[in-house]
PDB file of C-alpha atoms in Angstrom:
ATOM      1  CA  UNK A   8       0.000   0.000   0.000  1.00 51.00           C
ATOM      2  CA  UNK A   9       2.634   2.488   0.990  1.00 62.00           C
ATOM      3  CA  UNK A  10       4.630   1.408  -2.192  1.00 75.00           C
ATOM      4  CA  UNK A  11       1.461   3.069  -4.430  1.00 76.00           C
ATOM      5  CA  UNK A  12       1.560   7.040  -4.246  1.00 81.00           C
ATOM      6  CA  UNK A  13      -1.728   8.135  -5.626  1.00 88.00           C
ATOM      7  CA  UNK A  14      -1.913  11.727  -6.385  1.00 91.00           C
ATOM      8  CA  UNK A  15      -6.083  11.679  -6.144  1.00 94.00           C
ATOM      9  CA  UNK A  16      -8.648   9.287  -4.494  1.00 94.00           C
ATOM     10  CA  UNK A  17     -12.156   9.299  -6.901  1.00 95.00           C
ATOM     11  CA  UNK A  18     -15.467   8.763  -4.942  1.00 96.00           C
ATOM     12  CA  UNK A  19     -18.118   8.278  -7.355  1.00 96.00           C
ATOM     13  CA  UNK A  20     -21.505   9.445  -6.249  1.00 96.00           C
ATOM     14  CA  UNK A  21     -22.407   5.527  -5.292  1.00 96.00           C
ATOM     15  CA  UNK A  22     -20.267   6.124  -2.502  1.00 94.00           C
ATOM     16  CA  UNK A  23     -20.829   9.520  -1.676  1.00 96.00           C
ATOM     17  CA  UNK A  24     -24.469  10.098  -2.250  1.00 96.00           C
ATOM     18  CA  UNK A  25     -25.704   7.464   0.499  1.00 95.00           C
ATOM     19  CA  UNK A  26     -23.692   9.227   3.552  1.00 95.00           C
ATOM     20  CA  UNK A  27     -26.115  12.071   2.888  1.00 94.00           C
ATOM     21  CA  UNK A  28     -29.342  10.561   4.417  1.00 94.00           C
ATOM     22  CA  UNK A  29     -26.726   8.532   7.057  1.00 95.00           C
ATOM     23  CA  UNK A  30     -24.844   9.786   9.633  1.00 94.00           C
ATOM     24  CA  UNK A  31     -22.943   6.677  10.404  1.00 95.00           C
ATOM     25  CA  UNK A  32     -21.717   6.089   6.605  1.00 95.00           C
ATOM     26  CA  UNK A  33     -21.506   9.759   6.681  1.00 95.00           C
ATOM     27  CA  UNK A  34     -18.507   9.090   9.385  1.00 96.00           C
ATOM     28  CA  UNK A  35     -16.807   6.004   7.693  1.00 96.00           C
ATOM     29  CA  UNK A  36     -16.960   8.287   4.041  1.00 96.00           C
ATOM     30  CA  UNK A  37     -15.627  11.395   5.793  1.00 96.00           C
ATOM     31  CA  UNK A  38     -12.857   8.701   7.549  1.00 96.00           C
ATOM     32  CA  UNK A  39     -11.731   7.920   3.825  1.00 95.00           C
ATOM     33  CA  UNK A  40     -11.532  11.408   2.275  1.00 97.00           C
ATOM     34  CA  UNK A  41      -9.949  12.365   5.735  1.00 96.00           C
ATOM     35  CA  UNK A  42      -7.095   9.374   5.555  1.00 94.00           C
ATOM     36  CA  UNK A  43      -6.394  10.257   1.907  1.00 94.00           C
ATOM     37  CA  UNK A  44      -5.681  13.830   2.684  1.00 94.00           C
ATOM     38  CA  UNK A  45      -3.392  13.175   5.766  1.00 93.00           C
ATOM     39  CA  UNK A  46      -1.267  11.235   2.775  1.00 91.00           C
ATOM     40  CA  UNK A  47      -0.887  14.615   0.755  1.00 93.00           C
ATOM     41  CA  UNK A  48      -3.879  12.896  -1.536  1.00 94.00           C
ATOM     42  CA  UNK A  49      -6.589  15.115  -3.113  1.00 95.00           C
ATOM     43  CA  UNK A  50      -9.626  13.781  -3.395  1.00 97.00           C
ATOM     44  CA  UNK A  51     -12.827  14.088  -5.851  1.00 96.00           C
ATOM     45  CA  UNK A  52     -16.113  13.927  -5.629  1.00 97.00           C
ATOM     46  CA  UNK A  53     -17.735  12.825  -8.871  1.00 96.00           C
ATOM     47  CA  UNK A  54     -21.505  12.807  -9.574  1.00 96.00           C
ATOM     48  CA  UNK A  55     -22.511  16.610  -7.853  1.00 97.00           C
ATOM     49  CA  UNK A  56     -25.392  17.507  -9.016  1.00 97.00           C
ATOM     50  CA  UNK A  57     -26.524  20.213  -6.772  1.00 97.00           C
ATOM     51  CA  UNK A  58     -25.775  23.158  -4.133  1.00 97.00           C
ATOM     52  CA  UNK A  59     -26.940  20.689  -1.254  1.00 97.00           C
ATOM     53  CA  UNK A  60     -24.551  17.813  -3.093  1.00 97.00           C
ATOM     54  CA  UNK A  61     -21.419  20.582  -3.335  1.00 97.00           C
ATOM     55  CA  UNK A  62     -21.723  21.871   0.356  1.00 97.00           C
ATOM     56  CA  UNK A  63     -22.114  18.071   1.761  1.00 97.00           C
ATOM     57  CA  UNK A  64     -18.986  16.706  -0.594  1.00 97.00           C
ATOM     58  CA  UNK A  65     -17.107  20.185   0.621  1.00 97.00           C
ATOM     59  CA  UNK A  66     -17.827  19.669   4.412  1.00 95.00           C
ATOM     60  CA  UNK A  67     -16.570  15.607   3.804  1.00 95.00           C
ATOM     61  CA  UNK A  68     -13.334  16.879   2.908  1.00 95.00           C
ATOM     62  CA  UNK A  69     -13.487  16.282  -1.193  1.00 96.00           C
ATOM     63  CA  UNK A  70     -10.511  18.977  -2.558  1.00 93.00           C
ATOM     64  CA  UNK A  71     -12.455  18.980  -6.044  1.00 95.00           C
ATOM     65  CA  UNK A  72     -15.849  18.125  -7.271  1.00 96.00           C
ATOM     66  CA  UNK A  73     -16.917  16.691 -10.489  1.00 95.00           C
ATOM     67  CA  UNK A  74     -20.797  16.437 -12.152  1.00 95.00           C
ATOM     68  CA  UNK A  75     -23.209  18.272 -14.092  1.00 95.00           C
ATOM     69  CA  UNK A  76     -23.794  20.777 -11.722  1.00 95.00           C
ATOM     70  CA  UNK A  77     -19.779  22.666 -12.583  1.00 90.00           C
ATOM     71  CA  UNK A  78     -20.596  21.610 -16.484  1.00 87.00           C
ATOM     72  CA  UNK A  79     -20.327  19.034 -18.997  1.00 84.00           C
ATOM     73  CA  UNK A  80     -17.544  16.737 -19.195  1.00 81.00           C
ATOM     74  CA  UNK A  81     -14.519  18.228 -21.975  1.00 80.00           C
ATOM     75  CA  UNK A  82     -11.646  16.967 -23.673  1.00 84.00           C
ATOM     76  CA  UNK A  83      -7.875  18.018 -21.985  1.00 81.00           C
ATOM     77  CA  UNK A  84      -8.187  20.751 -25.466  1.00 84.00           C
ATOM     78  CA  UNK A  85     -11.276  22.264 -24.662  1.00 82.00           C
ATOM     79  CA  UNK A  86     -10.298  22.785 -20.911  1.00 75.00           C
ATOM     80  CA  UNK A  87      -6.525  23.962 -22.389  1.00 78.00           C
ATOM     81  CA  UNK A  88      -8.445  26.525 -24.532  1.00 79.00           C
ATOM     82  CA  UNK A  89     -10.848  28.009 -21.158  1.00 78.00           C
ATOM     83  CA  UNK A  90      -7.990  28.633 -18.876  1.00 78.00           C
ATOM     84  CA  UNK A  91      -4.884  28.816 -20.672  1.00 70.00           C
ATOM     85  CA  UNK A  92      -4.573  32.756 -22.523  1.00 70.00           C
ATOM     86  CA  UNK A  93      -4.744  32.756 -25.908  1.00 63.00           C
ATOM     87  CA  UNK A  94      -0.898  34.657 -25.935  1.00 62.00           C
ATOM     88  CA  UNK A  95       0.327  31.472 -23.981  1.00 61.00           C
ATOM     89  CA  UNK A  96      -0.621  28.723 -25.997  1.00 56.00           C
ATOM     90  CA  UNK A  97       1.833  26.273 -27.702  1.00 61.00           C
ATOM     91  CA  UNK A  98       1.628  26.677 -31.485  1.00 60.00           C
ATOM     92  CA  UNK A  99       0.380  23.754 -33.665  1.00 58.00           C
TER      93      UNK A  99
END
């Protein structure tokens, strides 16, 4: 285990989602997310779908989020072209 170095944990919203209506899975979820980070390891939350879902994967401990409520998903080109200034880009 110690040999692997991930550099992010995904919890899809099957794993998630439940915790929500739960306190005690709430616990053993927020125990994972909180065990990755202590190893320096982000974790994401995939499947958010609303405010409520952001705010309850935020308060677990998720670093980034993931679902159709923050957009579609996109190609590593589309995403390049969003955030990376026109005056920066490598030529083709």
């Amino acid at each position: 285990m110690f040999a692997l170095r991930p550099e992010l944990v995904v919890l899809g919203a099957e794993s998630w989602r439940p915790a929500k209506a739960d306190p005690s899975e709430a616990r053993v979820v927020g125990s994972i997310v909180q065990a990755a980070c202590s190893l320096g390891v982000r974790v994401v939350a995939e499947g958010v779908a609303t405010a409520v879902e952001r705010k309850f994967t935020r308060e677990l401990g998720c670093a980034l989020l993931a679902g159709p409520l923050l957009g579609p998903p996109a190609s590593a080109s589309t995403w390049s072209r969003a955030v990376v200034p026109r005056d920066r880009r490598r030529p083709r």
